[in-house]
PDB file of C-alpha atoms in Angstrom:
ATOM      1  CA  ILE V   1     108.777 -49.169 141.133  1.00  0.00           C
ATOM      2  CA  GLY V   2     105.480 -47.807 142.679  1.00  0.00           C
ATOM      3  CA  GLN V   3     104.148 -51.213 143.652  1.00  0.00           C
ATOM      4  CA  PRO V   4     107.109 -52.359 145.805  1.00  0.00           C
ATOM      5  CA  LEU V   5     107.152 -48.970 147.503  1.00  0.00           C
ATOM      6  CA  HIS V   6     103.542 -49.238 148.179  1.00  0.00           C
ATOM      7  CA  ARG V   7     104.031 -52.795 149.771  1.00  0.00           C
ATOM      8  CA  ILE V   8     106.912 -51.481 151.949  1.00  0.00           C
ATOM      9  CA  ARG V   9     104.743 -48.593 153.236  1.00  0.00           C
ATOM     10  CA  ARG V  10     101.802 -51.166 153.880  1.00  0.00           C
ATOM     11  CA  LEU V  11     104.269 -53.325 155.849  1.00  0.00           C
ATOM     12  CA  SER V  12     105.485 -50.345 157.780  1.00  0.00           C
ATOM     13  CA  GLU V  13     101.928 -49.313 158.630  1.00  0.00           C
ATOM     14  CA  ALA V  14     101.199 -52.991 159.809  1.00  0.00           C
ATOM     15  CA  LEU V  15     104.336 -53.023 161.952  1.00  0.00           C
ATOM     16  CA  SER V  16     103.600 -49.785 163.440  1.00  0.00           C
ATOM     17  CA  ALA V  17     100.049 -50.899 164.269  1.00  0.00           C
ATOM     18  CA  PHE V  18     101.478 -54.001 166.005  1.00  0.00           C
ATOM     19  CA  ALA V  19     103.955 -51.823 167.824  1.00  0.00           C
ATOM     20  CA  ALA V  20     101.036 -49.987 169.462  1.00  0.00           C
ATOM     21  CA  TYR V  21     100.264 -53.242 171.261  1.00  0.00           C
ATOM     22  CA  ASN V  22     103.780 -53.257 172.593  1.00  0.00           C
ATOM     23  CA  SER V  23     102.839 -50.779 175.338  1.00  0.00           C
ATOM     24  CA  ASN V  24      99.586 -52.577 176.167  1.00  0.00           C
ATOM     25  CA  LYS V  25     100.251 -56.378 176.163  1.00  0.00           C
ATOM     26  CA  SER V  26      97.071 -57.111 177.938  1.00  0.00           C
ATOM     27  CA  ALA V  27      95.077 -55.760 174.987  1.00  0.00           C
ATOM     28  CA  LEU V  28      97.128 -57.960 172.651  1.00  0.00           C
ATOM     29  CA  LEU V  29      96.494 -61.060 174.872  1.00  0.00           C
ATOM     30  CA  THR V  30      92.812 -60.188 175.170  1.00  0.00           C
ATOM     31  CA  SER V  31      92.296 -59.687 171.353  1.00  0.00           C
ATOM     32  CA  THR V  32      94.259 -62.942 170.682  1.00  0.00           C
ATOM     33  CA  LEU V  33      92.139 -64.830 173.053  1.00  0.00           C
ATOM     34  CA  LEU V  34      88.822 -63.446 171.687  1.00  0.00           C
ATOM     35  CA  ALA V  35      89.959 -64.339 168.238  1.00  0.00           C
ATOM     36  CA  ILE V  36      90.708 -67.945 169.273  1.00  0.00           C
ATOM     37  CA  VAL V  37      87.194 -68.118 170.890  1.00  0.00           C
ATOM     38  CA  SER V  38      85.608 -66.691 167.773  1.00  0.00           C
ATOM     39  CA  HIS V  39      87.340 -69.183 165.550  1.00  0.00           C
ATOM     40  CA  LEU V  40      86.377 -72.032 167.772  1.00  0.00           C
ATOM     41  CA  ALA V  41      82.805 -70.848 167.820  1.00  0.00           C
ATOM     42  CA  SER V  42      82.790 -70.465 164.146  1.00  0.00           C
ATOM     43  CA  ALA V  43      84.273 -74.141 163.818  1.00  0.00           C
ATOM     44  CA  LEU V  44      81.368 -75.335 166.070  1.00  0.00           C
ATOM     45  CA  ALA V  45      78.855 -73.700 163.825  1.00  0.00           C
ATOM     46  CA  TRP V  46      80.466 -75.603 160.872  1.00  0.00           C
ATOM     47  CA  TRP V  47      80.408 -78.701 162.940  1.00  0.00           C
ATOM     48  CA  PHE V  48      76.643 -78.478 163.448  1.00  0.00           C
ATOM     49  CA  ALA V  49      76.162 -77.761 159.742  1.00  0.00           C
ATOM     50  CA  LEU V  50      78.227 -80.745 158.870  1.00  0.00           C
ATOM     51  CA  MET V  51      76.091 -82.930 161.215  1.00  0.00           C
ATOM     52  CA  LEU V  52      72.986 -81.499 159.423  1.00  0.00           C
ATOM     53  CA  LEU V  53      74.344 -82.621 156.122  1.00  0.00           C
ATOM     54  CA  GLY V  54      75.285 -86.112 157.429  1.00  0.00           C
ATOM     55  CA  GLY V  55      78.954 -85.730 157.239  1.00  0.00           C
ATOM     56  CA  ARG V  56      81.534 -86.757 159.919  1.00  0.00           C
ATOM     57  CA  THR V  57      85.021 -85.656 160.651  1.00  0.00           C
ATOM     58  CA  GLY V  58      87.310 -84.814 163.676  1.00  0.00           C
ATOM     59  CA  PHE V  59      86.817 -81.501 165.337  1.00  0.00           C
ATOM     60  CA  LEU V  60      90.493 -80.631 165.000  1.00  0.00           C
ATOM     61  CA  ALA V  61      90.391 -81.309 161.222  1.00  0.00           C
ATOM     62  CA  LEU V  62      87.280 -79.143 161.119  1.00  0.00           C
ATOM     63  CA  VAL V  63      88.957 -76.265 162.949  1.00  0.00           C
ATOM     64  CA  ALA V  64      92.093 -76.373 160.598  1.00  0.00           C
ATOM     65  CA  ILE V  65      89.716 -76.473 157.451  1.00  0.00           C
ATOM     66  CA  CYS V  66      87.592 -73.542 158.797  1.00  0.00           C
ATOM     67  CA  CYS V  67      90.715 -71.357 159.426  1.00  0.00           C
ATOM     68  CA  MET V  68      92.066 -72.230 155.861  1.00  0.00           C
ATOM     69  CA  LEU V  69      88.715 -71.453 154.299  1.00  0.00           C
ATOM     70  CA  THR V  70      88.537 -68.081 156.262  1.00  0.00           C
ATOM     71  CA  ILE V  71      91.857 -67.288 154.510  1.00  0.00           C
ATOM     72  CA  VAL V  72      90.593 -68.306 151.171  1.00  0.00           C
ATOM     73  CA  ARG V  73      87.358 -66.293 151.558  1.00  0.00           C
ATOM     74  CA  THR V  74      89.344 -63.228 152.377  1.00  0.00           C
ATOM     75  CA  LEU V  75      91.602 -63.389 149.189  1.00  0.00           C
ATOM     76  CA  PRO V  76      90.329 -60.736 146.899  1.00  0.00           C
ATOM     77  CA  LEU V  77      90.063 -63.007 143.796  1.00  0.00           C
ATOM     78  CA  THR V  78      86.211 -62.992 143.515  1.00  0.00           C
ATOM     79  CA  PRO V  79      83.494 -61.271 145.511  1.00  0.00           C
ATOM     80  CA  MET V  80      82.987 -63.059 148.804  1.00  0.00           C
ATOM     81  CA  GLY V  81      85.267 -65.857 147.489  1.00  0.00           C
ATOM     82  CA  LEU V  82      82.435 -67.155 145.354  1.00  0.00           C
ATOM     83  CA  GLY V  83      83.435 -70.219 143.487  1.00  0.00           C
ATOM     84  CA  ILE V  84      87.076 -70.159 145.027  1.00  0.00           C
ATOM     85  CA  ALA V  85      85.976 -70.773 148.455  1.00  0.00           C
ATOM     86  CA  ASP V  86      83.482 -73.540 147.246  1.00  0.00           C
ATOM     87  CA  GLY V  87      86.250 -75.285 145.342  1.00  0.00           C
ATOM     88  CA  ALA V  88      88.691 -75.023 148.170  1.00  0.00           C
ATOM     89  CA  ALA V  89      85.931 -76.334 150.634  1.00  0.00           C
ATOM     90  CA  GLU V  90      85.363 -79.342 148.349  1.00  0.00           C
ATOM     91  CA  PHE V  91      89.076 -80.131 148.136  1.00  0.00           C
ATOM     92  CA  LEU V  92      89.689 -79.681 151.862  1.00  0.00           C
ATOM     93  CA  PHE V  93      86.841 -81.655 153.020  1.00  0.00           C
ATOM     94  CA  ASN V  94      87.442 -84.398 150.555  1.00  0.00           C
ATOM     95  CA  SER V  95      90.923 -84.637 152.043  1.00  0.00           C
ATOM     96  CA  VAL V  96      89.367 -85.787 155.419  1.00  0.00           C
ATOM     97  CA  GLY V  97      86.683 -87.937 153.849  1.00  0.00           C
ATOM     98  CA  VAL V  98      83.760 -85.591 153.753  1.00  0.00           C
ATOM     99  CA  ALA V  99      82.058 -85.395 150.317  1.00  0.00           C
ATOM    100  CA  GLU V 100      79.818 -82.522 151.066  1.00  0.00           C
ATOM    101  CA  GLY V 101      82.460 -79.649 151.099  1.00  0.00           C
ATOM    102  CA  ALA V 102      80.948 -77.291 148.627  1.00  0.00           C
ATOM    103  CA  GLU V 103      77.512 -77.826 149.953  1.00  0.00           C
ATOM    104  CA  LEU V 104      78.572 -77.074 153.539  1.00  0.00           C
ATOM    105  CA  GLN V 105      80.290 -73.902 152.327  1.00  0.00           C
ATOM    106  CA  MET V 106      77.060 -72.778 150.530  1.00  0.00           C
ATOM    107  CA  LEU V 107      74.980 -73.674 153.665  1.00  0.00           C
ATOM    108  CA  MET V 108      77.235 -71.618 155.887  1.00  0.00           C
ATOM    109  CA  ARG V 109      77.161 -68.780 153.431  1.00  0.00           C
ATOM    110  CA  ALA V 110      73.348 -68.820 153.489  1.00  0.00           C
ATOM    111  CA  VAL V 111      73.321 -68.970 157.262  1.00  0.00           C
ATOM    112  CA  MET V 112      75.677 -65.970 157.294  1.00  0.00           C
ATOM    113  CA  ALA V 113      73.407 -64.107 154.787  1.00  0.00           C
ATOM    114  CA  VAL V 114      70.421 -64.663 157.024  1.00  0.00           C
ATOM    115  CA  ILE V 115      72.177 -63.534 160.146  1.00  0.00           C
ATOM    116  CA  LEU V 116      73.667 -60.369 158.435  1.00  0.00           C
ATOM    117  CA  LEU V 117      70.286 -59.535 156.841  1.00  0.00           C
ATOM    118  CA  GLY V 118      68.526 -59.841 160.223  1.00  0.00           C
ATOM    119  CA  SER V 119      71.151 -57.688 161.949  1.00  0.00           C
ATOM    120  CA  GLY V 120      70.900 -55.108 159.192  1.00  0.00           C
ATOM    121  CA  LEU V 121      67.190 -54.971 159.458  1.00  0.00           C
ATOM    122  CA  ALA V 122      67.398 -54.653 163.273  1.00  0.00           C
ATOM    123  CA  TYR V 123      69.881 -51.837 162.841  1.00  0.00           C
ATOM    124  CA  LEU V 124      67.562 -50.086 160.357  1.00  0.00           C
ATOM    125  CA  GLN V 125      64.612 -50.498 162.742  1.00  0.00           C
ATOM    126  CA  TYR V 126      66.660 -49.101 165.675  1.00  0.00           C
ATOM    127  CA  GLY V 127      67.869 -46.249 163.513  1.00  0.00           C
ATOM    128  CA  ARG V 128      64.286 -45.207 162.704  1.00  0.00           C
ATOM    129  CA  ALA V 129      63.152 -45.445 166.193  1.00  0.00           C
ATOM    130  CA  GLU V 130      66.109 -43.378 167.322  1.00  0.00           C
ATOM    131  CA  ALA V 131      65.398 -40.737 164.741  1.00  0.00           C
ATOM    132  CA  ALA V 132      61.840 -40.586 165.799  1.00  0.00           C
ATOM    133  CA  GLY V 133      62.849 -40.106 169.406  1.00  0.00           C
ATOM    134  CA  ASN V 134      61.390 -43.431 170.641  1.00  0.00           C
ATOM    135  CA  VAL V 135      64.530 -44.725 172.118  1.00  0.00           C
TER     136      VAL V 135
END
C-alpha cells in the first residue's frame, strides 16, 4: 500500500509545481519555448553527427527519434541508458532507413562526455581561481 500512496504524493507534488506556473503564464511560455529550441538544437547536433557517419533521413524524422531517445535515456533501467538507448537508437533509426543508429547514439554520447568533461574542468579551474582571489 505504500507504493500507491507514494505515487499519489508524487503526482500531487507535480501538479502543485505546475500550478505555480498558473500565476505566471509568461514563465510557462518562456520555459516551453526554450525547451523547444533546446530540442531542435539537439536534433541539429544529431543531424550533423548523422551526416558525419554518412546516413541520411528527414529532419522531422530525426527530431521525433531524438525526442524518443531522450525519453529512453531518462528511464532508470541502466546507468545513462547504456545498452537500452543504443538498442532503441538502432531500432528507431532502422525504421527510417538509417543503419548506423547505435553508432550514432555512441558518437553523441562521446561528444556529450567531452563537452561535460570540458565544462567540469573549466568549473574546477574557475573555482580554484576564485578561491585564490584571482577573480
